[in-house]
Coordinates of C-alpha atoms in Angstrom, one line a residue:
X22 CA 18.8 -3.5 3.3
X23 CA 15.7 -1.7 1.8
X24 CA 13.6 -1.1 6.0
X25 CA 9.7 -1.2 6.0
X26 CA 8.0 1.3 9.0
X27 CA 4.8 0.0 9.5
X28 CA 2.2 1.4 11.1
X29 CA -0.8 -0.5 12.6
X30 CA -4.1 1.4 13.7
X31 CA -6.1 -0.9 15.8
X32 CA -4.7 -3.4 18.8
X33 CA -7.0 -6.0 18.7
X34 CA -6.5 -9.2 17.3
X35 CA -7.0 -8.2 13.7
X36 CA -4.1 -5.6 14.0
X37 CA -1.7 -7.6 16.1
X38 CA -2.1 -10.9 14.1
X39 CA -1.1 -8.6 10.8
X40 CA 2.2 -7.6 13.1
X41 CA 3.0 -11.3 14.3
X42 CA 2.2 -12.5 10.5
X43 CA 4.5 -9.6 8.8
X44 CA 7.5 -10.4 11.3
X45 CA 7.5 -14.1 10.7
X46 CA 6.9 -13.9 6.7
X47 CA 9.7 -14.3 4.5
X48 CA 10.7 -11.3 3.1
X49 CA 14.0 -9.7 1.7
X50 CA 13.6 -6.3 4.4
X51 CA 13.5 -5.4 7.6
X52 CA 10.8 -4.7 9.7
X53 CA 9.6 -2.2 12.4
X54 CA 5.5 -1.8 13.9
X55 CA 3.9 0.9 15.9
X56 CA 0.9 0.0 17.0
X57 CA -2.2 2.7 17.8
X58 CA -5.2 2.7 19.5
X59 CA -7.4 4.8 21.0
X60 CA -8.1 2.9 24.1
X61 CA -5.2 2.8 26.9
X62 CA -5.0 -1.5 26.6
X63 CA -4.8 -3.6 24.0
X64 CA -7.1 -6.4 22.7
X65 CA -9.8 -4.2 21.0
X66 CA -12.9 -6.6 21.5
X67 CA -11.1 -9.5 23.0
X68 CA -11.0 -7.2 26.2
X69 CA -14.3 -4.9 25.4
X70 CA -16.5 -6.9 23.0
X71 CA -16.6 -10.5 25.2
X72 CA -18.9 -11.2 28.0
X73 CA -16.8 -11.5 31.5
X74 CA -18.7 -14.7 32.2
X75 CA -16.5 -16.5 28.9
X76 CA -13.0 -17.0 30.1
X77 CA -12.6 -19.4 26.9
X78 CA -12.9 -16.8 24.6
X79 CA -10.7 -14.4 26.5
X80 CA -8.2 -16.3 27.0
X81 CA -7.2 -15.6 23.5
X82 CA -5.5 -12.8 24.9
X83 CA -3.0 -15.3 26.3
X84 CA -2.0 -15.7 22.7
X85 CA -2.3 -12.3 21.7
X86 CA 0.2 -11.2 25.3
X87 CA 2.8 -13.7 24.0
X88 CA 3.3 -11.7 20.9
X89 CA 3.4 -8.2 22.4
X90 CA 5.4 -9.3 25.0
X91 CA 8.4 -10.2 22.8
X92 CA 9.3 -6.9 22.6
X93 CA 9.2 -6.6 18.8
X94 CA 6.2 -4.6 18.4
X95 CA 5.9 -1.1 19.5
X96 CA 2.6 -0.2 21.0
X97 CA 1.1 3.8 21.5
X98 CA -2.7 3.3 23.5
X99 CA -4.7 6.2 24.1
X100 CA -4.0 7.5 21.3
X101 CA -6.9 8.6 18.5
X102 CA -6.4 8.7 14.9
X103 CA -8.0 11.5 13.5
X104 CA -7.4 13.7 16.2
X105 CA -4.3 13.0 17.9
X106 CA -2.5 12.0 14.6
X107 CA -3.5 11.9 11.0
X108 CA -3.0 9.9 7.7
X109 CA -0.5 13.0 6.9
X110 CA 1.3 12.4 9.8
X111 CA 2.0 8.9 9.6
X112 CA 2.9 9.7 5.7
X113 CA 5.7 11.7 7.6
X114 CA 6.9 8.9 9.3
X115 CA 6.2 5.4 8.1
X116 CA 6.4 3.5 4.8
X117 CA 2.8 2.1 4.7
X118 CA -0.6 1.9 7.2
X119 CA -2.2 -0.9 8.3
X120 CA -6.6 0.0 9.8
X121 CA -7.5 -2.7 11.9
X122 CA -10.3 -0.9 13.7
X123 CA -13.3 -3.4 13.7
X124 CA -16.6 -2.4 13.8
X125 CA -18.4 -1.0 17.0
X126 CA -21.5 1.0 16.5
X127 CA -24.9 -1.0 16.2
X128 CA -26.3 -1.7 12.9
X129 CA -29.9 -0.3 12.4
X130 CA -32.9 -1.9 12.6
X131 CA -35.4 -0.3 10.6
X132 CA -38.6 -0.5 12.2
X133 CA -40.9 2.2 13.4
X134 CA -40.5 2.8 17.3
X135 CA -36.9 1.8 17.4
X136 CA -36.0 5.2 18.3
X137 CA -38.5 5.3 21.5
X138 CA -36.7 5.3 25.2
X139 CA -35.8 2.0 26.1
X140 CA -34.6 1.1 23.1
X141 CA -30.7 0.1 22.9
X142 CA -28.1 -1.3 20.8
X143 CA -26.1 -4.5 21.8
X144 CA -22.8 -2.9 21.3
X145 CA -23.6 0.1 23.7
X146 CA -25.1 -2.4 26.4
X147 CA -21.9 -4.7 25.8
X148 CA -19.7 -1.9 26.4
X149 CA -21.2 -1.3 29.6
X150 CA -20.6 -4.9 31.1
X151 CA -17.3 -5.0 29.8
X152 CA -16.1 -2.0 31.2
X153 CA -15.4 0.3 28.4
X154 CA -13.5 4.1 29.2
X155 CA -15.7 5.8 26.5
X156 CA -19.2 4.6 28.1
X157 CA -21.3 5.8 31.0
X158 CA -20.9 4.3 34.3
X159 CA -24.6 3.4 34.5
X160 CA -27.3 1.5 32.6
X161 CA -31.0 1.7 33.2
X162 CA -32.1 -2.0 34.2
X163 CA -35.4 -0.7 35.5
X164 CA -37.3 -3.1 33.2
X165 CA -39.1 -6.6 34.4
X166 CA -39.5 -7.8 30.3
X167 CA -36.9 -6.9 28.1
X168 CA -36.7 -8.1 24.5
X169 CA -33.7 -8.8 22.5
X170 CA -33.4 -9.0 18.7
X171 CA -31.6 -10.8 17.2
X172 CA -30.0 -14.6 16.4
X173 CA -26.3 -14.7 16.7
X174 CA -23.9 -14.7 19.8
X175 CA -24.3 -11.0 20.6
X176 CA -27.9 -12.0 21.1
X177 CA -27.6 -14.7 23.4
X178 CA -24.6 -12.6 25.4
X179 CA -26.9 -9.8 26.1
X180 CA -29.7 -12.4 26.7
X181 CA -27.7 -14.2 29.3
X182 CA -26.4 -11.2 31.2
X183 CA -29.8 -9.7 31.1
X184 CA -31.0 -13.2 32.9
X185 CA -28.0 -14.4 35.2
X186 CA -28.3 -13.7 38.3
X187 CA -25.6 -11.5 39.3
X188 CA -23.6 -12.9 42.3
X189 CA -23.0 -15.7 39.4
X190 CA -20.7 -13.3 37.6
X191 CA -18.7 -12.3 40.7
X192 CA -16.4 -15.0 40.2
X193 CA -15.5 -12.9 36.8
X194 CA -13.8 -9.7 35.5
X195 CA -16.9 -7.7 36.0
X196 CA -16.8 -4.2 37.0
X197 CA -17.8 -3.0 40.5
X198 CA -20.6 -0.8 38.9
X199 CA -21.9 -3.4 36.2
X200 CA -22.4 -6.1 38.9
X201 CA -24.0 -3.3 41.4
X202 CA -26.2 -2.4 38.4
X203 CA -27.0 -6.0 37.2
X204 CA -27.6 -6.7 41.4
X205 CA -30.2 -4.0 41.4
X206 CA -32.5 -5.2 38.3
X207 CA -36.0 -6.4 38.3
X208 CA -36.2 -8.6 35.4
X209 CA -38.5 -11.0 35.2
X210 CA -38.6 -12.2 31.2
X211 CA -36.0 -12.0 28.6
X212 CA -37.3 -12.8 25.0
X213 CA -34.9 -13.4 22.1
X214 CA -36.5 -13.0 18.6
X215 CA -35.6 -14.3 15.7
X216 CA -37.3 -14.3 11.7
X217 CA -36.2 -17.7 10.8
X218 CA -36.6 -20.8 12.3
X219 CA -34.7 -23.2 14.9
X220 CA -32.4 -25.1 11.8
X221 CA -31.1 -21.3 10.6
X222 CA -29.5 -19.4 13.7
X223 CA -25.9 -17.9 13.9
X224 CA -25.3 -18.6 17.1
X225 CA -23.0 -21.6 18.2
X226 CA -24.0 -24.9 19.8
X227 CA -22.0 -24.2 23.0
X228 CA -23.2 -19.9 23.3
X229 CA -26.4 -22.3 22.9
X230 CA -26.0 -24.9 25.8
X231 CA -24.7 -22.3 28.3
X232 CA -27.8 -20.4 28.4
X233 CA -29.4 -23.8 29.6
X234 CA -27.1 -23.9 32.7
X235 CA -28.1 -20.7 34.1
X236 CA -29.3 -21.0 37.9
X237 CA -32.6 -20.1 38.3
X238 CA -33.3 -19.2 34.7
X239 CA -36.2 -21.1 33.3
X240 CA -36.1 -22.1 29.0
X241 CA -39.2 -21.3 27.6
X242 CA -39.6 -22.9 24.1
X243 CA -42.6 -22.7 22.1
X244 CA -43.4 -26.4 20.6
X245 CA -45.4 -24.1 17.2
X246 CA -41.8 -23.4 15.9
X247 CA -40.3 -27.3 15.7
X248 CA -43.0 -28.2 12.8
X249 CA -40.5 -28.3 10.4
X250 CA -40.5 -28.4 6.9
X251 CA -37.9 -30.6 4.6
X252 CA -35.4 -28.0 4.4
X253 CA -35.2 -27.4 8.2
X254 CA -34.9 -31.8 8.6
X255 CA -32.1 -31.9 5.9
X256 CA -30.4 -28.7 7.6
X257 CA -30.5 -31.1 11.0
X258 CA -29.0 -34.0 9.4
X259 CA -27.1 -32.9 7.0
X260 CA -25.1 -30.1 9.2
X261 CA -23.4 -31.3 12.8
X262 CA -23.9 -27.8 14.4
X263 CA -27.2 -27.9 13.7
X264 CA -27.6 -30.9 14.6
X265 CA -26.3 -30.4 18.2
X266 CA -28.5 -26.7 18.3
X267 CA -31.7 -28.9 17.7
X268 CA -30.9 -31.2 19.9
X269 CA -30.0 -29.0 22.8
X270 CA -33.2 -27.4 21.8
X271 CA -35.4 -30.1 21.8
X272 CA -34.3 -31.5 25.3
X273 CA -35.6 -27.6 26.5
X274 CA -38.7 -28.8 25.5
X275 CA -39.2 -31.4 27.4
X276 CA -37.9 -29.6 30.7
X277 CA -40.4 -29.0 33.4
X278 CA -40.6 -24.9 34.0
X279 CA -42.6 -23.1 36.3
X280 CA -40.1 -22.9 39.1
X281 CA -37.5 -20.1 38.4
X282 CA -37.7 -16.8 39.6
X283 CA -36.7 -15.5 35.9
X284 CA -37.5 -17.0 32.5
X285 CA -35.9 -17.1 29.1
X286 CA -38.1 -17.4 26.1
X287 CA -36.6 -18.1 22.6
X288 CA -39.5 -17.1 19.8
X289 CA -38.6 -18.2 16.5
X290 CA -40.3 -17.5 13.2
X291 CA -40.9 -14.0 14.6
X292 CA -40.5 -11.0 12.7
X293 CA -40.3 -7.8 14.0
X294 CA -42.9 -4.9 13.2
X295 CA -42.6 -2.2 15.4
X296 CA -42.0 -1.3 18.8
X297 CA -45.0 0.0 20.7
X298 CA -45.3 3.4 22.6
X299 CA -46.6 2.8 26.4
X300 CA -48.3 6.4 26.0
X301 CA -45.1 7.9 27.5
X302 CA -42.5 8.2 24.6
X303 CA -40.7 4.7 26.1
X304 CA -41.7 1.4 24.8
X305 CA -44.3 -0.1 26.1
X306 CA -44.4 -3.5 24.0
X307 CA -43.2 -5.3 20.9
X308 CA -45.1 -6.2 17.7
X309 CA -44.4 -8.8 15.5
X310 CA -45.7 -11.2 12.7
X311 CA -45.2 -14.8 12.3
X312 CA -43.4 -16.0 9.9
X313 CA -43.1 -19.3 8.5
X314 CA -40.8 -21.9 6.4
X315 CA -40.7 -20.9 2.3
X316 CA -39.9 -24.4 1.9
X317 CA -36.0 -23.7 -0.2
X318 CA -34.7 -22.6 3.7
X319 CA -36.5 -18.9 3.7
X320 CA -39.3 -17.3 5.7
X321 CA -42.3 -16.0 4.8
X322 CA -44.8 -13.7 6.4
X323 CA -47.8 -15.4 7.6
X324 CA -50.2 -12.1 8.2
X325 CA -51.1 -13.2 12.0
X326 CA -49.9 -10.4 14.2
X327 CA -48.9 -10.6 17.7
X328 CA -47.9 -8.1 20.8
X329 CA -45.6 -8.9 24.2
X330 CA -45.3 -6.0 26.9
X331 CA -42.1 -5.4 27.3
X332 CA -40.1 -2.2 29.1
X333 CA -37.3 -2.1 27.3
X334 CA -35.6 -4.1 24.1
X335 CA -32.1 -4.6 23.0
X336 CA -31.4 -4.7 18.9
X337 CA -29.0 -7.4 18.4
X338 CA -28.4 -7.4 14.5
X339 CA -25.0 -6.7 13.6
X340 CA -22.5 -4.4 14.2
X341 CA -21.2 -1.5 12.1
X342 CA -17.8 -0.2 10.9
X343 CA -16.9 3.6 11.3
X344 CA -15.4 6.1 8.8
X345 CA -11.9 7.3 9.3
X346 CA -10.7 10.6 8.6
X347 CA -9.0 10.9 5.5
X348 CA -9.5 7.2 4.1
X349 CA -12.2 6.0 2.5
X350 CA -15.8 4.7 3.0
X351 CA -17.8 2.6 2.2
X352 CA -21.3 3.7 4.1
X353 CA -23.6 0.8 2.8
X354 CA -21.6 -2.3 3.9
X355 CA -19.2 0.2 6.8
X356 CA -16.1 -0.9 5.5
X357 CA -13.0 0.5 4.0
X358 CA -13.5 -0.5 0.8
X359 CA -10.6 -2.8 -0.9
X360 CA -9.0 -5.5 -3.1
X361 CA -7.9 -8.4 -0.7
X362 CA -6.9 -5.5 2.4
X363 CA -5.3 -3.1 -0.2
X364 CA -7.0 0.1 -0.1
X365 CA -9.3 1.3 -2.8
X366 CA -10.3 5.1 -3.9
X367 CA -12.3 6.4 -6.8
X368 CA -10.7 8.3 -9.1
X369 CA -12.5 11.5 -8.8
X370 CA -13.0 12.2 -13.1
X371 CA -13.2 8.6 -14.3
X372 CA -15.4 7.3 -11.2
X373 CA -13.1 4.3 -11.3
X374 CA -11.5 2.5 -8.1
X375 CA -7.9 2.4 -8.1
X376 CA -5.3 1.6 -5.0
X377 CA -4.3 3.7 -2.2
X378 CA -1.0 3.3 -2.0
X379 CA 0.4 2.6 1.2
X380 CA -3.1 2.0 3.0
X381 CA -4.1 -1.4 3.8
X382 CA -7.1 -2.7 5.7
X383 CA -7.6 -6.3 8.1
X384 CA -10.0 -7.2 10.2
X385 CA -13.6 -6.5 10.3
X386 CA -13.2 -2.5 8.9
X387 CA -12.0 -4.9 5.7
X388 CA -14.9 -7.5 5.6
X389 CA -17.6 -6.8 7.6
X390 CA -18.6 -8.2 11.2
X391 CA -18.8 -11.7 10.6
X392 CA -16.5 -14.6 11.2
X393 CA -14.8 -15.8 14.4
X394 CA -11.1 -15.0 15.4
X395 CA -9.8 -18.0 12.9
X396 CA -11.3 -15.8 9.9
X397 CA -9.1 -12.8 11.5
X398 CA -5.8 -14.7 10.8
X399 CA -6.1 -15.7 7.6
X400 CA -8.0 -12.3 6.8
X401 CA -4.3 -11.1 8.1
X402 CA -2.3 -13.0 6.2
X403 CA -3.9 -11.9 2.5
X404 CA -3.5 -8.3 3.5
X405 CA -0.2 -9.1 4.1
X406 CA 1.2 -10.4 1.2
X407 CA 0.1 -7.5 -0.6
X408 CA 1.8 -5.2 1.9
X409 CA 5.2 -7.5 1.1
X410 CA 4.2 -7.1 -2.5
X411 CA 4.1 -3.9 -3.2
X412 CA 7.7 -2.7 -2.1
X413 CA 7.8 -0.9 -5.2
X414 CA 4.8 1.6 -4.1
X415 CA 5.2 2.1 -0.4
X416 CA 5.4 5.4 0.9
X417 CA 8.6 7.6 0.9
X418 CA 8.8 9.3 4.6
X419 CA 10.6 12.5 5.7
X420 CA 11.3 11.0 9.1
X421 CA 11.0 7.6 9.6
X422 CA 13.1 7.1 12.8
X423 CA 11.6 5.1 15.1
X424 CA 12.3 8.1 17.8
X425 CA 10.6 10.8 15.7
X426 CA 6.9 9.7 16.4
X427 CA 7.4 9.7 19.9
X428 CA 8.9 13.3 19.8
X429 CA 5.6 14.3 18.0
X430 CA 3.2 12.6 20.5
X431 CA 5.6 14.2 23.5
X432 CA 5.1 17.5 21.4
X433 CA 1.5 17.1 21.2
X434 CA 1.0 16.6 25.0
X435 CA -0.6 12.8 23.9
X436 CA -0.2 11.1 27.4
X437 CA 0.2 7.9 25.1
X438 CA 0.5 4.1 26.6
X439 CA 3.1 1.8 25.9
X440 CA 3.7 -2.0 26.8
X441 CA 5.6 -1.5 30.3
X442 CA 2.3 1.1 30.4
X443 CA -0.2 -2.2 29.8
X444 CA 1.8 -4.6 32.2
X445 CA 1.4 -1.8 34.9
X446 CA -2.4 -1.8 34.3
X447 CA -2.6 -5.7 33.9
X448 CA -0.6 -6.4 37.3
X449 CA -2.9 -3.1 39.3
X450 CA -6.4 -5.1 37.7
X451 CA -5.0 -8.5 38.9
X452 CA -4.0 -7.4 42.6
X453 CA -7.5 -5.7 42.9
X454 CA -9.3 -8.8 41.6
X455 CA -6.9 -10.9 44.1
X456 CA -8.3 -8.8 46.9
X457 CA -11.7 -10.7 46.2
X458 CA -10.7 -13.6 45.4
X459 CA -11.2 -12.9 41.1
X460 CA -9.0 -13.2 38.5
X461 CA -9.1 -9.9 37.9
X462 CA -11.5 -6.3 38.2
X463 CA -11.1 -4.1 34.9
X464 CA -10.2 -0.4 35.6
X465 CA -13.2 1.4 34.0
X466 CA -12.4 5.8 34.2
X467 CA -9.8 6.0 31.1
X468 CA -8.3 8.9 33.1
X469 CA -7.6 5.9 35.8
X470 CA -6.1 3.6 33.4
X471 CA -3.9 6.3 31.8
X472 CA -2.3 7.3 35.2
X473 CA -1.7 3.6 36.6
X474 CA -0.2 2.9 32.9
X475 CA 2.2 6.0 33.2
X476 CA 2.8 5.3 36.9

């Protein structure tokens, strides 16, 4: 019986749901994954992308542990594509390639200033609180008003970490340092901006409702942005999540404030203009215009200009797919660009897109960065059936015994990870979070997590 080697770049839920989906898919061959990633644990941005205050959301990993843990999917952290192997070398050794990689660089925000100190993106700030090997072990928090753009759950992640007070997180995942860090912080004011207006955020009811909870956190909302226009009304009764977002909304506005220690303002129908130098080279304040309904759901600009001091200001707009050696690029949207997950590369005379054989893409380095863990599945699944589909133009490999990648990792001196490796790591974070009375505390230096994982 005709055997498919498959090999899987990316361990986070986009590349292990492609795994689970392949081995339970009818098909008339056998089957045999390696999975790679660059990181020494598996989960991708399950484990590195989710605040530690969100248990819900993590425990998706629950789901994602069962299927690793029935032994039928062969895992290699800490190691990088590109550098530690290559698209030639898993041509060696494997019938086809799956890049689940996601996206994890910031997506610009092109206004003038951006680049001043003080200025951050959401992923890198993310990173930090979650715990991430690649990152530095401190953040500046030295500002009392910080500003955060953006309208989606990243926005109101960093918004809420900025504003929590931090022996609220203690009960969490949180690192040592990002709780020391968070501890030390002056902040005062946290304001979220956003161009459109209350009816037309990305951000989900319940993200919504748990800023409202935080102790000592006051909700500042501004009663100019609930005039709304026909659009906005038919957007609140026509759509449930918007209905519950206004609603949450409005009941902030009739709250009395005045009494926290730190504030939360949301400013809607506020469009960012350019971030002001405090004479120093760091930002020193934000300037923006108002905006205002276009009447079909839109915004327009209004001309009336307006500036907040602020220290410091987080750009919350999207996140960003990287380029992979060897395999194409699409630098406009940051995706692998593709036919429903099957690799596409122009043909260098005609200028014509035609399929790479054997490369497939899932996951947000397919798509984009949008859609919630549901869209990964089924984003899975179509990438799949073209992997089943084209038998007929998989690769041919010299060597596609299941021992001969690990002879060229051992040969390369790649201190790789495998699943006893991860369990190791998962029982060491568990016992140190046990010690305190947590769940868990994440192992942050990836030298740290390599030698635990290794034993």
């Amino acid at each position: 019986m005709t055997k498919l080697r498959l090999a899987i770049v990316g361990a986070g839920p986009a590349g292990i749901y492609a795994a689970d989906i392949l081995l339970k898919a009818e098909r008339n061959f056998d089957v045999s994954i390696d999975l790679f990633d660059h990181l020494p644990a598996p989960y991708g941005l399950v484990r590195y992308g989710v605040a530690p205050d969100h248990p819900r959301i993590k425990g998706i990993i629950n789901a994602l542990r069962e299927v690793l843990d029935r032994g039928d999917i062969r895992i290699f952290g800490n190691v990088r594509f590109g550098v530690d192997i290559t698209l030639d070398d898993l041509k060696k050794h494997y019938n086809a390639v799956i890049f689940a990689t996601g996206a994890v660089r910031d997506a610009e925000l092109p206004v003038p200033g951006v680049e001043l100190e003080g200025s951050y993106g959401a992923a890198e700030f993310v990173s930090w609180f979650d715990g991430h090997p690649d990152y530095p072990r401190e953040w500046p928090l030295d500002a009392e008003s910080v500003a955060v753009i953006g309208n989606g759950n990243v926005a109101l992640d960093v918004a809420r970490m900025l504003a929590k007070h931090a022996e609220d997180l203690l009960p969490t995942e949180i690192p040592a340092n990002v709780h020391a860090g968070l501890a030390a912080s002056p902040v005062t004011d946290v304001h979220v901006f956003g161009r459109r207006g209350p009816t037309s955020v990305k951000f989900t009811p319940l993200e919504l409702r748990e800023l409202g909870e935080l102790r000592d956190v006051d909700m500042i909302v501004h009663d100019e942005d609930f005039d709304y226009d026909d659009a906005a009304r038919a957007a609140v009764s026509g759509n449930k999540q918007v209905f519950v977002i206004d609603k949450t909304l409005q009941q902030w506005r009739q709250r009395e404030v005045g009494q926290a220690s730190r504030r939360l303002h949301l400013h809607f129908f506020a469009k960012p203009l350019e971030l002001v130098d405090d004479g120093t080279g760091r930002v020193g304040a934000i300037r923006f215009e108002r905006t205002a309904p276009d009447g079909e759901g839109g915004v327009v600009g209004t001309g009336e200009v307006r500036e907040i001091p602020i220290q410091a200001l987080y750009r919350a707009v999207g996140y960003f797919g990287s380029p992979l050696p060897g395999v194409p690029f699409d630098k406009k949207r940051g995706v692998i660009p593709n036919h429903e997950g099957q690799v596409l590369v122009k043909d260098a005379e005609s200028g014509q897109s035609r399929q790479m054989y054997g490369v497939y893409a899932t996951g947000w380095i397919k798509r984009g960065p949008v859609g919630l863990i549901g869209h990964t599945k089924s984003d899975a699944m179509e990438t799949i059936k073209h992997v089943i589909n084209d038998l007929g133009n998989w690769w041919s490999p010299e060597s596609p015994s299941e021992e001969s990648i690990v002879a060229l990792l051992d040969e390369r001196g790649i201190e790789y990870t495998d699943l006893d490796g991860w369990h190791n790591l998962d029982e060491h974070e568990k016992a140190l979070g046990e010690a305190e009375g947590r769940v868990r505390i994440k192992v942050v230096p990836r030298d740290e997590m390599v030698q635990i994982s290794r034993g």
